[in-house]
PDB file of N, CA and C in Angstrom:
ATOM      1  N   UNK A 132      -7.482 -44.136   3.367  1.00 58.00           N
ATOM      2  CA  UNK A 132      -8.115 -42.860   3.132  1.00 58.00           C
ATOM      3  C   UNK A 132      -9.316 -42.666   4.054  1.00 58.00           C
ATOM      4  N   UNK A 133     -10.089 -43.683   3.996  1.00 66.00           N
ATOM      5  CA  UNK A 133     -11.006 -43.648   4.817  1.00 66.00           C
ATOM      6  C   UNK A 133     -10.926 -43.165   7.101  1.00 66.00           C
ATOM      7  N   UNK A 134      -9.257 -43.566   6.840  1.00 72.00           N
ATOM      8  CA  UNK A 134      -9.231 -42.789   8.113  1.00 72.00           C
ATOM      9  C   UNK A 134      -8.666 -41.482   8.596  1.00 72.00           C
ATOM     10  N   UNK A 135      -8.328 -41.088   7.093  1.00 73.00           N
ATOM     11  CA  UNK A 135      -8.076 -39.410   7.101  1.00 73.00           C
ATOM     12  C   UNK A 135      -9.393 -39.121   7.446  1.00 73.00           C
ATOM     13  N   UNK A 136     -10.461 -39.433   6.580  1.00 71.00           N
ATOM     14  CA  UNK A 136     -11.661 -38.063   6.345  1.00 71.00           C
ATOM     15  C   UNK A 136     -12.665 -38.628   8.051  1.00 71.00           C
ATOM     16  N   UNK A 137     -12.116 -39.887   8.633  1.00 77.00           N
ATOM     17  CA  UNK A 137     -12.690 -39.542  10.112  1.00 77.00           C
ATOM     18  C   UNK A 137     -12.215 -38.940  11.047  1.00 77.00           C
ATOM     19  N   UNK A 138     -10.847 -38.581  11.081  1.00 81.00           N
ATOM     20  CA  UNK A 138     -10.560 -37.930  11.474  1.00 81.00           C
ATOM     21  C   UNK A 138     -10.580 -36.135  11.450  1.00 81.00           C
ATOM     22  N   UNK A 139     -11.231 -35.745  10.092  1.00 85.00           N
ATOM     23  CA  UNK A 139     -11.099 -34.453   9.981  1.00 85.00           C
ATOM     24  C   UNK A 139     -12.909 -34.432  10.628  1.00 85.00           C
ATOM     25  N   UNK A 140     -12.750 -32.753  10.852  1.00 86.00           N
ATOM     26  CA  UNK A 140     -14.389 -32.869  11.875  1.00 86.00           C
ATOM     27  C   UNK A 140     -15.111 -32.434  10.104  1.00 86.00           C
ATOM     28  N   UNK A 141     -15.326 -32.702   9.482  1.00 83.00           N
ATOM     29  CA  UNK A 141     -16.170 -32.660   8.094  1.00 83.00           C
ATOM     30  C   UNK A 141     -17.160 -32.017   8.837  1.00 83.00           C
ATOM     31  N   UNK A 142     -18.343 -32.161   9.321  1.00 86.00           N
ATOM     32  CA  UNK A 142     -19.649 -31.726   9.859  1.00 86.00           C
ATOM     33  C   UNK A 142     -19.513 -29.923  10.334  1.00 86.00           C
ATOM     34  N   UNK A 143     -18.417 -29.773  11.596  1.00 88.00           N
ATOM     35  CA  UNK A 143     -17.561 -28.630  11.708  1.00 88.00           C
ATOM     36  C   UNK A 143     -17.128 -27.523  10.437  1.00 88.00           C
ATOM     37  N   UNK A 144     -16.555 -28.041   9.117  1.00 86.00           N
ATOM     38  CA  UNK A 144     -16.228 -27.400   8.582  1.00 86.00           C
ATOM     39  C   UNK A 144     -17.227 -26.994   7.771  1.00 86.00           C
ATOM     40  N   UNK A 145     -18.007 -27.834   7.548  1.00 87.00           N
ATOM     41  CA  UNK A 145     -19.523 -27.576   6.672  1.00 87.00           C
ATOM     42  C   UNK A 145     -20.200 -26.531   7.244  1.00 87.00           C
ATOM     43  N   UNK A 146     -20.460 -26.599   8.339  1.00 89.00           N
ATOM     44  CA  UNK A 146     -21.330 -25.704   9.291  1.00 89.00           C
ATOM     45  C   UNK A 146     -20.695 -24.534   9.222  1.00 89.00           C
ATOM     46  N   UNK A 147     -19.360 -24.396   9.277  1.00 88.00           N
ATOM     47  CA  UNK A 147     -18.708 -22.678   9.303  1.00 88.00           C
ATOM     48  C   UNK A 147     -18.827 -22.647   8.130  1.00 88.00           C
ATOM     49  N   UNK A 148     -18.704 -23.330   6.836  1.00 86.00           N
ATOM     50  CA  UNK A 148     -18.790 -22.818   5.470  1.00 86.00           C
ATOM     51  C   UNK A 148     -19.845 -22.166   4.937  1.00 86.00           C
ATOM     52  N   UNK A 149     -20.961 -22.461   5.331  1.00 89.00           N
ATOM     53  CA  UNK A 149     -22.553 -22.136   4.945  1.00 89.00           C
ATOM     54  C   UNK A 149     -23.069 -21.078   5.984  1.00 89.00           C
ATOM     55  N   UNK A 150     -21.718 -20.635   6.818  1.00 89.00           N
ATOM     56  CA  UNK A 150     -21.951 -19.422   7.358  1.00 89.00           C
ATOM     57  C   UNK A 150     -21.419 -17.921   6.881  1.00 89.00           C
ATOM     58  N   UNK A 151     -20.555 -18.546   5.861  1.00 87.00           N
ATOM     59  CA  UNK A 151     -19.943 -17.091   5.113  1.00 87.00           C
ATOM     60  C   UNK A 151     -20.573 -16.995   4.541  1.00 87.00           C
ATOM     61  N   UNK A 152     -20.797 -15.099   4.402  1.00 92.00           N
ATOM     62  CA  UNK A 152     -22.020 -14.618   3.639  1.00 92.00           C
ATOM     63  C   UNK A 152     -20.904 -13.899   2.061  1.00 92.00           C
ATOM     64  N   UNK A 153     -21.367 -14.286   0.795  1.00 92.00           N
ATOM     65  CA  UNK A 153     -20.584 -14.319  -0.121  1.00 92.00           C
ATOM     66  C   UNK A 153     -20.659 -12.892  -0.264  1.00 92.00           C
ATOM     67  N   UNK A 154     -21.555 -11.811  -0.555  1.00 93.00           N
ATOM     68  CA  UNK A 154     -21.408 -10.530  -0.707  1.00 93.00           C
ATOM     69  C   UNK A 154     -20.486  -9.858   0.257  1.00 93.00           C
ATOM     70  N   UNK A 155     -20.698  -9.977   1.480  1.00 93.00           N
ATOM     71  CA  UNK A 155     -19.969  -9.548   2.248  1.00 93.00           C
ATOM     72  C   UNK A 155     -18.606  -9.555   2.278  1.00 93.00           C
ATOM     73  N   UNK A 156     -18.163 -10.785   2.136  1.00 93.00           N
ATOM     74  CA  UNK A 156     -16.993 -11.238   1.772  1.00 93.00           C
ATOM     75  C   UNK A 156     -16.076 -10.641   0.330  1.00 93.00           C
ATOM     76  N   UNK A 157     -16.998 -10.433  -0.700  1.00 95.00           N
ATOM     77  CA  UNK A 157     -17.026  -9.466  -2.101  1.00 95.00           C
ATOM     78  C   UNK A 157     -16.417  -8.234  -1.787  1.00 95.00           C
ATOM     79  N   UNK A 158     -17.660  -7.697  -1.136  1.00 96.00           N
ATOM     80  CA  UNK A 158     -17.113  -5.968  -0.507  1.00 96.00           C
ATOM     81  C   UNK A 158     -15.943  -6.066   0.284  1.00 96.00           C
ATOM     82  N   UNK A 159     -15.781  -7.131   1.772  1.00 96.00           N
ATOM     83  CA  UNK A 159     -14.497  -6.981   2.853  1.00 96.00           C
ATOM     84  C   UNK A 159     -13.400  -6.979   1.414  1.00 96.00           C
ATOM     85  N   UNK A 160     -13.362  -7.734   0.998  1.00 97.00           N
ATOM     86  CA  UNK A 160     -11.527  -7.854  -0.625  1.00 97.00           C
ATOM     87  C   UNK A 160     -12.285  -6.327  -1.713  1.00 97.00           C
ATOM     88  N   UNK A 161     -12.731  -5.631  -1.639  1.00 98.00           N
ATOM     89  CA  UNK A 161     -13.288  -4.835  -2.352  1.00 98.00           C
ATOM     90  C   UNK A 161     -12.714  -3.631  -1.847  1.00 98.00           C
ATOM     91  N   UNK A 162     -12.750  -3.736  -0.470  1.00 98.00           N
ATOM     92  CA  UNK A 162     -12.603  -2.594   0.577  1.00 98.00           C
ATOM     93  C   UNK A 162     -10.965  -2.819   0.904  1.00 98.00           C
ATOM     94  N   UNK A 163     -10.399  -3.940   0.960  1.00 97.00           N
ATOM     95  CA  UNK A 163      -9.029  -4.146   1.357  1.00 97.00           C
ATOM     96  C   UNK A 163      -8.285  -3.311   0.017  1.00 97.00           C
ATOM     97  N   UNK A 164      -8.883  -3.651  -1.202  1.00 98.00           N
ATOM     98  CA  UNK A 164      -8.115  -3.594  -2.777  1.00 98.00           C
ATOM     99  C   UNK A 164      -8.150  -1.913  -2.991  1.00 98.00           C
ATOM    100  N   UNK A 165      -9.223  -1.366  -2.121  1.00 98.00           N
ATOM    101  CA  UNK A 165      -9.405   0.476  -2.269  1.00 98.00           C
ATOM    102  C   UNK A 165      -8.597   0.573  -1.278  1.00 98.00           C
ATOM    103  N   UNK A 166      -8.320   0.830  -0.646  1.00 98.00           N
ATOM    104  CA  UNK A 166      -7.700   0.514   0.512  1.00 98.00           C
ATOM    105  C   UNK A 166      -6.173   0.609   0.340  1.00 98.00           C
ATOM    106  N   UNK A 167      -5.335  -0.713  -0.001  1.00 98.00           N
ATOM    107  CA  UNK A 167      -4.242  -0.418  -0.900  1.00 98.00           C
ATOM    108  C   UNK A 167      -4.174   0.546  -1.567  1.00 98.00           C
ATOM    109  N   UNK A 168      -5.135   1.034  -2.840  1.00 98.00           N
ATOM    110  CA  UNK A 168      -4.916   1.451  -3.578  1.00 98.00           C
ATOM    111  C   UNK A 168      -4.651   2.945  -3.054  1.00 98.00           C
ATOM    112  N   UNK A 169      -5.164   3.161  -2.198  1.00 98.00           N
ATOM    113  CA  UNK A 169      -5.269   4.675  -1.547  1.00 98.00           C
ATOM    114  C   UNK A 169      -3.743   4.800  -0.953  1.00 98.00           C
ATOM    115  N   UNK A 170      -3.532   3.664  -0.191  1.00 98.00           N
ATOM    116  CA  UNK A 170      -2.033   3.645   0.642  1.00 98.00           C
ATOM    117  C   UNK A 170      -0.936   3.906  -0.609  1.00 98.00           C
ATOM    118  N   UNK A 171      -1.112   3.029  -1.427  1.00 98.00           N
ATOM    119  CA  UNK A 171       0.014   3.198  -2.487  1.00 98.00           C
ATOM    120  C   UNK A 171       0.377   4.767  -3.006  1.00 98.00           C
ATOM    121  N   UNK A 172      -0.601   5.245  -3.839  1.00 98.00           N
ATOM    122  CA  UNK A 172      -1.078   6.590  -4.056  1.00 98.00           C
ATOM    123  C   UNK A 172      -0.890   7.814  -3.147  1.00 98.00           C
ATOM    124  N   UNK A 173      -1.022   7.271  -1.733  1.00 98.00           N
ATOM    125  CA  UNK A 173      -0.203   8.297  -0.729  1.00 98.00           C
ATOM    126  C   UNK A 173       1.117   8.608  -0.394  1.00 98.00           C
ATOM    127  N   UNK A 174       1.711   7.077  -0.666  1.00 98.00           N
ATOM    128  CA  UNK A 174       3.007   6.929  -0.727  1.00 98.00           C
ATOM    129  C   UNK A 174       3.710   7.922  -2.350  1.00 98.00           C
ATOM    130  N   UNK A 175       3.176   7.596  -3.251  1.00 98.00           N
ATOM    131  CA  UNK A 175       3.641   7.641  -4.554  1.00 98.00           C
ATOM    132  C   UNK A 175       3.392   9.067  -4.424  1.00 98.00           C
ATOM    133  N   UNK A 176       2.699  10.035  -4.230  1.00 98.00           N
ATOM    134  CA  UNK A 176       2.607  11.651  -4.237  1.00 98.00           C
ATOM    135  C   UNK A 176       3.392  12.180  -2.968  1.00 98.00           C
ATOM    136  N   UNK A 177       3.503  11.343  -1.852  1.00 98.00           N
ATOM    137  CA  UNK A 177       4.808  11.829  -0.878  1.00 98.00           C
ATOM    138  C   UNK A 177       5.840  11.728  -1.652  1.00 98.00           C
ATOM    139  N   UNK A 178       6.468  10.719  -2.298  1.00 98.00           N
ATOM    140  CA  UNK A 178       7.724  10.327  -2.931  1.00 98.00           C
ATOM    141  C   UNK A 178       7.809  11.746  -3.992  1.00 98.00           C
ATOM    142  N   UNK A 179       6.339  11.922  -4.679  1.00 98.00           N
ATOM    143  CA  UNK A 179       6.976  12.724  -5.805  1.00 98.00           C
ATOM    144  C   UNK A 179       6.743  14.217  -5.044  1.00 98.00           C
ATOM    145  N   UNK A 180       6.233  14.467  -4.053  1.00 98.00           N
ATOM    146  CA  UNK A 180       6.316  15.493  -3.530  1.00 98.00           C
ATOM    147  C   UNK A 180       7.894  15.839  -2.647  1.00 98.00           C
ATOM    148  N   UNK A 181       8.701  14.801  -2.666  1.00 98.00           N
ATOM    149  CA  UNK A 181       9.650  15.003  -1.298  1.00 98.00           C
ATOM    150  C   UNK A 181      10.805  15.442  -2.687  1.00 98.00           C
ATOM    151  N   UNK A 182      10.726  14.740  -4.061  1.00 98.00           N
ATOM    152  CA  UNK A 182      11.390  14.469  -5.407  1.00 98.00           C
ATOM    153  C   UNK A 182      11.500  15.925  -5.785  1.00 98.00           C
ATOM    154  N   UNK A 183      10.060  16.632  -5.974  1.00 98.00           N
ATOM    155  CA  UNK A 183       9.785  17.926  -6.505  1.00 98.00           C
ATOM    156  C   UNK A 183      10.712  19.119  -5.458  1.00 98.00           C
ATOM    157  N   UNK A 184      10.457  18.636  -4.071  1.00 98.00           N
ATOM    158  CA  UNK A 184      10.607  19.362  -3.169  1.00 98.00           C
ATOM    159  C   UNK A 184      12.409  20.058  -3.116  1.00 98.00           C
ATOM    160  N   UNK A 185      12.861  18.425  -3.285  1.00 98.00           N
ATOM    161  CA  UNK A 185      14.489  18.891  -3.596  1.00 98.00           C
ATOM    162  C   UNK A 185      15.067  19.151  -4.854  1.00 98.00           C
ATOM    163  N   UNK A 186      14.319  18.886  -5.493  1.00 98.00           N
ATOM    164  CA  UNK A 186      14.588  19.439  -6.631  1.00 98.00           C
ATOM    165  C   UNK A 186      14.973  21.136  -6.872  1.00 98.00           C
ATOM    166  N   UNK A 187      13.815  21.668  -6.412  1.00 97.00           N
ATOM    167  CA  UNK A 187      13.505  23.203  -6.702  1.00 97.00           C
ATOM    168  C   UNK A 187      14.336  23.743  -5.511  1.00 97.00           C
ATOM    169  N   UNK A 188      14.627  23.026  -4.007  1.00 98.00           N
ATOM    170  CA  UNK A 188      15.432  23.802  -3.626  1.00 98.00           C
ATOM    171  C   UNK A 188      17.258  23.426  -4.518  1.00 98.00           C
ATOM    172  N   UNK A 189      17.211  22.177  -5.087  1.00 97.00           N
ATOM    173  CA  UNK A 189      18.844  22.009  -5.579  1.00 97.00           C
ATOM    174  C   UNK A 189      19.202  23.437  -6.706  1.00 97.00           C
ATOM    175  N   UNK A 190      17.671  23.352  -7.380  1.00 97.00           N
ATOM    176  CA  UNK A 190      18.399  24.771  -8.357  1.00 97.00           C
ATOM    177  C   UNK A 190      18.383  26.189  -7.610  1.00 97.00           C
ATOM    178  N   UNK A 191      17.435  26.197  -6.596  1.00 97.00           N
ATOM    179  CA  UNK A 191      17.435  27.761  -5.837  1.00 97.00           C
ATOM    180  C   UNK A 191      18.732  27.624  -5.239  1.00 97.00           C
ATOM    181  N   UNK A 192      19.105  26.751  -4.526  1.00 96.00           N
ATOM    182  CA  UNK A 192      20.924  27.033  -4.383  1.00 96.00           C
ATOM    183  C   UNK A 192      22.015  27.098  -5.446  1.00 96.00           C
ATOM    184  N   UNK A 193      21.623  26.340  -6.641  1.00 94.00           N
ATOM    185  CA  UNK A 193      23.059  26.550  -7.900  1.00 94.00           C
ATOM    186  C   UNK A 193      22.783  27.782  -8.384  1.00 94.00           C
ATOM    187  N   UNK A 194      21.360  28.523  -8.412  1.00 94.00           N
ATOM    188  CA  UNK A 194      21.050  29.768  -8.515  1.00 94.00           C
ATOM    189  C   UNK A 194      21.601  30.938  -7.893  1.00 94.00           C
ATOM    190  N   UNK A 195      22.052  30.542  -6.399  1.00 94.00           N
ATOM    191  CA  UNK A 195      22.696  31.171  -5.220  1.00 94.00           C
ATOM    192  C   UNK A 195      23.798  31.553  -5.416  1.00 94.00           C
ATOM    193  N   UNK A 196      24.658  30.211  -5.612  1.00 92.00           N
ATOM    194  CA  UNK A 196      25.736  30.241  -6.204  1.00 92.00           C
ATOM    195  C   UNK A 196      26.558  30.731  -7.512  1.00 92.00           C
ATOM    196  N   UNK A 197      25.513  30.419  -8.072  1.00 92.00           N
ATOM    197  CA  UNK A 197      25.801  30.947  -9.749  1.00 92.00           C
ATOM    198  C   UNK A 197      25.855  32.731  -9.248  1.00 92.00           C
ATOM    199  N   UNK A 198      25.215  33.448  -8.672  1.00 91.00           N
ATOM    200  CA  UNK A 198      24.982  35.232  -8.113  1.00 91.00           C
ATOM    201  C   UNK A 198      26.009  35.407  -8.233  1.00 91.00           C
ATOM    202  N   UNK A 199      26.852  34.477  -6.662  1.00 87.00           N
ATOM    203  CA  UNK A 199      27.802  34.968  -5.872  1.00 87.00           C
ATOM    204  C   UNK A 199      29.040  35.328  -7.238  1.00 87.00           C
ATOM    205  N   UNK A 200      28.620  34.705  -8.218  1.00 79.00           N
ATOM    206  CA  UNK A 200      30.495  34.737  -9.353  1.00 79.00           C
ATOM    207  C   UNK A 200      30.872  33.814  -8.798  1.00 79.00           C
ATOM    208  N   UNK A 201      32.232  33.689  -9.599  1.00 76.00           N
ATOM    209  CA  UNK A 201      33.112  32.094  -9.982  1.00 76.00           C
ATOM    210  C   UNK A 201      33.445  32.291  -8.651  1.00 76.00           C
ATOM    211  N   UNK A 202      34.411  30.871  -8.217  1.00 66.00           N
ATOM    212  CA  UNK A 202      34.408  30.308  -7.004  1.00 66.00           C
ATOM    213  C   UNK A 202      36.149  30.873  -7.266  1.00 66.00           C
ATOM    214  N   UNK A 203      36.729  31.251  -5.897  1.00 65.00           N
ATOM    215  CA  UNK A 203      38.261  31.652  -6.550  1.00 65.00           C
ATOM    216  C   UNK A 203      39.282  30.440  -5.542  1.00 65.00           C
ATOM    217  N   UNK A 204      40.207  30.839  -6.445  1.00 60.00           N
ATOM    218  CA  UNK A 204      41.140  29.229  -5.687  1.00 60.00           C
ATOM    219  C   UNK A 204      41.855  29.866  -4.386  1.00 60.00           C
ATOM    220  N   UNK A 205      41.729  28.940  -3.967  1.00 54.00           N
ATOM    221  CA  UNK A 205      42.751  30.002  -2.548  1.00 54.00           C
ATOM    222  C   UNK A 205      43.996  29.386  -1.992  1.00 54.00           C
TER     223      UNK A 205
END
């Protein structure tokens, strides 16, 4: 064991560790999580907007159709 931990640079990793600033780091996953949340939510009101969209034209055409009278056999 003792020649794993000489081999790892320990001193190196200490020094970058006590350089992350913890708030900062709080807000950056704070800002990623709004972030998502906004992307999702854009997606989810396109979806129900594209949903709504064909919808109202599927009945303005059976509406169309329904005008014209029955369909005749030919």
């Amino acid at each position: 064991m003792a020649v794993l931990t000489e081999r790892l640079p320990v001193d190196r990793i200490t020094e970058q560790a006590r350089q992350v600033k913890f708030w900062r780091s709080v807000l950056t996953a704070l800002a990623g999580l709004l972030f998502g949340l906004g992307w999702l939510a854009a997606k989810t009101f396109a979806l129900l907007w594209l949903a709504g969209v064909w919808s109202v034209t599927a009945v303005k055409l059976g509406w169309q159709e329904a005008r014209r009278g029955p369909a005749r056999a030919g």
